[in-house]
Amino acid sequence: MRTPIIAGNWKLNKTISEGVALTTALKASVADVNDVEIIVAPPFTALAAVNAVIAGSNIRLSAQDVYSEDSGAFTGEVSAPMLKDVGCEYVIIGHSERRQYFGETNDSVNEKVKAALAYELKPIICVGEQLEERETGQTEAIIEDHVTGGIAGLSDAELLSCVIAYEPVWAIGTGKTATPAQAQEVHSFIRGLLTKTYSADVALQLCLQYGGSVKPENASELMAQPDVDGALVGGASLEAESFAKIVASGQ
Ligand code: 13P
């Protein structure tokens, strides 16, 4: 009942021409896929050019961040109406790198989620514990804090426009993937958590992605878990071949 969603987060990678080349190759490789939602999230500078490549295809466009205000004196920021204007359908919010290096908090995540929803952008809200937090038994408390903080005040319909991505910080870019059982355990915890505030039906419909060293070799096993509905892919999304293989494993 949940369509798998596989998203490539390019992070701080790819010039415009590199992004166009990657997307052109990807578009050809995934042309026959119609049962997976495929998303690419280039840096802001490549959004318009990548959008032109994917026009009319089965690939959707995402940004990697958004600011909570629509316009004004906020040097360096990009707003939800601007992302809508450039062709984005999704936006990643609260990635652990933004929490770690750029001072993102649950409150700022929540403001950004609401700003995105106001312009019919679908937020991909990232949550995840650090290694030390896992080792000291705080995983569930951290996940609960990130999830409840990020989605505070959302209606059923608004929540269902969101995706929650579980990305354990210790698995991001380290080659250390969570085991399928570890991913499933946290995903099932998140779904249970949602039923405290939302109906079981809403919790069942929400798509939960896993992210953290997802590769063609481990993607099928992760996505075979009952509560893992897709993947948020960093490094392996930077090459069309490896990302297309991950997309295929979602079929
Ligand atoms: P890697 O796939 O490179 O570990 O990155 C995961 C991630 O942070 C996606 O948002």
Coordinates of C-alpha atoms and ligand atoms in Angstrom, one line a residue:
M1 CA 0.0 0.0 0.0
R2 CA 3.0 2.3 0.4
T3 CA 4.8 3.2 -2.8
P4 CA 8.6 2.9 -2.2
I5 CA 10.4 6.2 -2.4
I6 CA 14.1 6.2 -3.4
A7 CA 15.8 9.6 -3.2
G8 CA 19.4 10.6 -4.1
N9 CA 20.8 13.3 -1.9
W10 CA 23.7 14.7 -3.9
K11 CA 24.8 16.9 -0.9
L12 CA 27.6 19.4 -1.9
N13 CA 28.4 17.6 -5.2
K14 CA 28.0 18.2 -8.9
T15 CA 28.3 21.3 -11.1
I16 CA 25.4 22.0 -13.5
S17 CA 27.0 20.1 -16.3
E18 CA 27.9 17.2 -14.1
G19 CA 24.3 17.1 -12.7
V20 CA 22.8 17.2 -16.1
A21 CA 25.0 14.3 -17.3
L22 CA 24.2 12.2 -14.2
T23 CA 20.4 12.9 -14.6
T24 CA 20.4 12.2 -18.3
A25 CA 22.1 8.8 -17.7
L26 CA 19.8 8.0 -14.8
K27 CA 16.6 8.9 -16.8
A28 CA 17.5 6.4 -19.4
S29 CA 18.3 3.7 -16.8
V30 CA 15.1 4.0 -14.9
A31 CA 12.7 4.8 -17.8
D32 CA 10.8 1.6 -17.3
V33 CA 10.3 1.9 -13.6
N34 CA 6.7 2.9 -12.7
D35 CA 6.2 1.4 -9.2
V36 CA 8.9 3.4 -7.3
E37 CA 8.9 7.2 -6.7
I38 CA 12.3 8.3 -7.8
I39 CA 13.7 11.6 -6.6
V40 CA 17.0 13.5 -7.1
A41 CA 18.1 16.3 -4.8
P42 CA 20.8 18.3 -6.5
P43 CA 22.4 21.4 -5.0
F44 CA 20.4 24.7 -5.5
T45 CA 22.6 25.8 -8.4
A46 CA 21.7 22.7 -10.5
L47 CA 18.0 22.5 -9.7
A48 CA 16.8 24.4 -12.8
A49 CA 19.0 22.5 -15.3
V50 CA 18.2 19.1 -13.7
N51 CA 14.5 20.0 -13.8
A52 CA 14.7 20.6 -17.6
V53 CA 16.3 17.1 -18.0
I54 CA 13.6 15.3 -16.0
A55 CA 10.6 17.1 -17.5
G56 CA 7.9 14.6 -18.4
S57 CA 9.9 11.7 -16.9
N58 CA 9.3 9.5 -13.8
I59 CA 12.0 11.4 -11.8
R60 CA 11.0 14.1 -9.3
L61 CA 13.0 17.0 -8.1
S62 CA 13.9 17.8 -4.5
A63 CA 16.0 20.5 -2.8
Q64 CA 18.3 19.8 0.1
D65 CA 17.0 22.5 2.4
V66 CA 14.6 25.5 2.6
Y67 CA 14.3 28.6 4.7
S68 CA 11.2 29.2 6.8
E69 CA 10.4 32.7 5.5
D70 CA 9.0 33.4 2.1
S71 CA 11.2 36.4 1.3
G72 CA 13.0 39.3 2.9
A73 CA 16.4 40.2 4.3
F74 CA 17.8 36.7 4.8
T75 CA 21.1 36.7 2.8
G76 CA 22.0 33.3 1.4
E77 CA 18.7 31.6 2.0
V78 CA 16.2 30.0 -0.4
S79 CA 12.5 30.0 0.2
A80 CA 9.7 27.5 -0.4
P81 CA 8.0 29.6 -3.1
M82 CA 11.4 29.8 -4.9
L83 CA 11.8 26.0 -4.7
K84 CA 8.2 25.5 -6.0
D85 CA 9.0 28.0 -8.8
V86 CA 12.1 26.1 -9.9
G87 CA 10.2 22.8 -10.1
C88 CA 10.8 21.1 -6.8
E89 CA 8.1 18.7 -5.5
Y90 CA 10.1 17.6 -2.4
V91 CA 12.5 19.2 0.0
I92 CA 14.9 17.5 2.5
I93 CA 14.6 19.1 5.9
G94 CA 16.7 18.6 9.1
H95 CA 19.4 16.4 7.6
S96 CA 21.9 15.4 10.3
E97 CA 24.6 17.4 8.5
R98 CA 22.5 20.5 8.8
R99 CA 21.8 19.7 12.5
Q100 CA 25.5 19.1 13.1
Y101 CA 27.2 21.8 11.1
F102 CA 24.6 24.5 10.6
G103 CA 22.7 24.7 13.9
E104 CA 19.5 23.1 12.7
T105 CA 17.1 22.3 15.7
N106 CA 13.8 20.6 16.0
D107 CA 12.1 24.0 16.1
S108 CA 13.8 25.2 12.9
V109 CA 13.0 21.9 11.3
N110 CA 9.3 22.3 12.3
E111 CA 9.2 25.9 10.9
K112 CA 10.7 24.7 7.6
V113 CA 8.3 21.8 7.4
K114 CA 5.3 24.1 7.8
A115 CA 6.8 26.6 5.3
A116 CA 7.3 23.8 2.7
L117 CA 3.8 22.5 3.2
A118 CA 2.3 25.9 2.7
Y119 CA 3.7 25.8 -0.8
E120 CA 2.7 22.2 -1.4
L121 CA 6.3 21.0 -1.2
K122 CA 6.6 17.5 0.4
P123 CA 9.1 17.5 3.2
I124 CA 11.5 14.6 3.7
I125 CA 12.2 15.0 7.4
C126 CA 15.4 13.5 8.6
V127 CA 15.9 12.0 12.0
G128 CA 18.6 9.9 13.5
E129 CA 20.8 9.2 16.5
Q130 CA 24.6 9.6 16.9
L131 CA 26.8 6.6 17.7
E132 CA 27.3 7.7 21.3
E133 CA 23.6 8.1 21.7
R134 CA 23.0 4.6 20.4
E135 CA 25.7 3.1 22.6
T136 CA 24.3 4.7 25.7
G137 CA 20.8 3.4 25.0
Q138 CA 19.2 6.7 23.9
T139 CA 18.2 5.8 20.4
E140 CA 14.5 5.8 21.0
A141 CA 14.5 9.0 23.0
I142 CA 16.4 10.8 20.3
I143 CA 14.2 9.5 17.5
E144 CA 11.1 10.5 19.5
D145 CA 12.5 14.0 20.1
H146 CA 13.3 14.5 16.4
V147 CA 10.1 13.0 15.1
T148 CA 7.7 14.8 17.5
G149 CA 9.6 18.1 17.2
G150 CA 9.8 18.0 13.5
I151 CA 6.1 17.2 12.9
A152 CA 4.6 19.2 15.8
G153 CA 1.2 20.7 14.9
L154 CA 0.7 18.9 11.6
S155 CA -2.7 17.7 10.6
D156 CA -3.3 14.2 9.3
A157 CA -3.3 15.4 5.7
E158 CA -0.1 17.5 6.3
L159 CA 1.7 14.5 7.8
L160 CA 0.7 12.4 4.9
S161 CA 2.4 14.9 2.6
C162 CA 5.7 14.2 4.4
V163 CA 8.2 11.4 4.4
I164 CA 10.3 10.6 7.4
A165 CA 13.8 9.4 6.7
Y166 CA 15.6 7.5 9.5
E167 CA 19.3 8.2 9.1
P168 CA 21.5 6.9 11.9
V169 CA 24.4 9.5 12.0
W170 CA 27.0 6.7 12.5
A171 CA 25.9 5.1 9.2
I172 CA 26.1 8.2 7.1
G173 CA 29.1 8.2 4.7
T174 CA 30.9 5.7 6.9
G175 CA 30.2 2.5 5.0
K176 CA 28.6 1.1 8.2
T177 CA 25.0 0.4 7.3
A178 CA 22.5 -0.3 10.0
T179 CA 21.6 -4.0 9.8
P180 CA 18.1 -4.6 8.3
A181 CA 17.0 -5.6 11.8
Q182 CA 18.3 -2.3 13.3
A183 CA 16.6 -0.3 10.6
Q184 CA 13.3 -2.2 11.0
E185 CA 13.4 -1.8 14.8
V186 CA 13.6 2.0 14.6
H187 CA 11.1 2.3 11.7
S188 CA 8.6 0.2 13.6
F189 CA 9.2 2.4 16.7
I190 CA 8.5 5.5 14.6
R191 CA 5.3 4.1 13.3
G192 CA 4.2 3.2 16.8
L193 CA 5.1 6.7 18.0
L194 CA 2.9 8.2 15.3
T195 CA -0.1 6.3 16.6
K196 CA 0.1 8.3 19.9
T197 CA -0.9 11.4 18.0
Y198 CA -2.4 10.2 14.8
S199 CA -4.7 7.3 13.8
A200 CA -3.3 3.9 13.1
D201 CA -4.4 4.4 9.5
V202 CA -2.3 7.5 9.1
A203 CA 0.7 5.9 10.7
L204 CA 0.4 2.9 8.3
Q205 CA 0.2 5.1 5.3
L206 CA 3.3 7.3 6.0
C207 CA 6.4 6.4 4.0
L208 CA 9.5 5.8 6.1
Q209 CA 12.9 5.9 4.3
Y210 CA 16.2 4.5 5.6
G211 CA 19.4 6.3 4.9
G212 CA 23.1 5.7 5.7
S213 CA 25.5 3.9 3.4
V214 CA 22.8 2.4 1.2
K215 CA 24.4 0.7 -1.7
P216 CA 23.2 -1.7 -4.5
E217 CA 24.6 -4.6 -2.4
N218 CA 22.5 -3.9 0.7
A219 CA 19.4 -2.0 -0.6
S220 CA 17.2 -5.1 -1.3
E221 CA 17.7 -6.5 2.2
L222 CA 16.9 -3.2 3.8
M223 CA 13.8 -2.6 1.7
A224 CA 12.6 -6.1 2.4
Q225 CA 11.9 -5.0 6.0
P226 CA 8.2 -4.5 6.5
D227 CA 8.5 -0.9 7.7
V228 CA 11.3 0.3 5.4
D229 CA 9.6 2.0 2.5
G230 CA 12.5 3.4 0.6
A231 CA 15.9 4.8 0.8
L232 CA 17.6 8.2 1.1
V233 CA 20.9 7.7 -0.7
G234 CA 24.1 9.8 -0.5
G235 CA 27.3 8.6 -2.0
A236 CA 25.7 5.9 -4.2
S237 CA 23.4 8.4 -5.8
L238 CA 26.3 10.2 -7.4
E239 CA 26.6 7.6 -10.2
A240 CA 23.7 6.7 -12.4
E241 CA 24.4 3.0 -12.5
S242 CA 24.6 2.5 -8.7
F243 CA 21.5 4.7 -8.1
A244 CA 19.5 2.9 -10.8
K245 CA 20.4 -0.5 -9.2
I246 CA 19.1 0.8 -5.8
V247 CA 15.9 2.1 -7.5
A248 CA 15.5 -1.4 -9.1
S249 CA 15.7 -3.0 -5.6
G250 CA 12.7 -1.0 -4.6
Q251 CA 10.5 -2.6 -7.3
Ligands
13P1 P1 25.5 8.0 2.4 O1 24.6 7.2 1.6 O2 26.6 8.6 1.6 O3 25.9 7.3 3.7 O4 24.6 9.3 2.9 C1 23.4 9.1 3.4 C2 22.7 10.4 3.6 O5 23.1 11.2 4.4 C3 21.6 10.7 2.6 O6 20.9 11.8 3.0

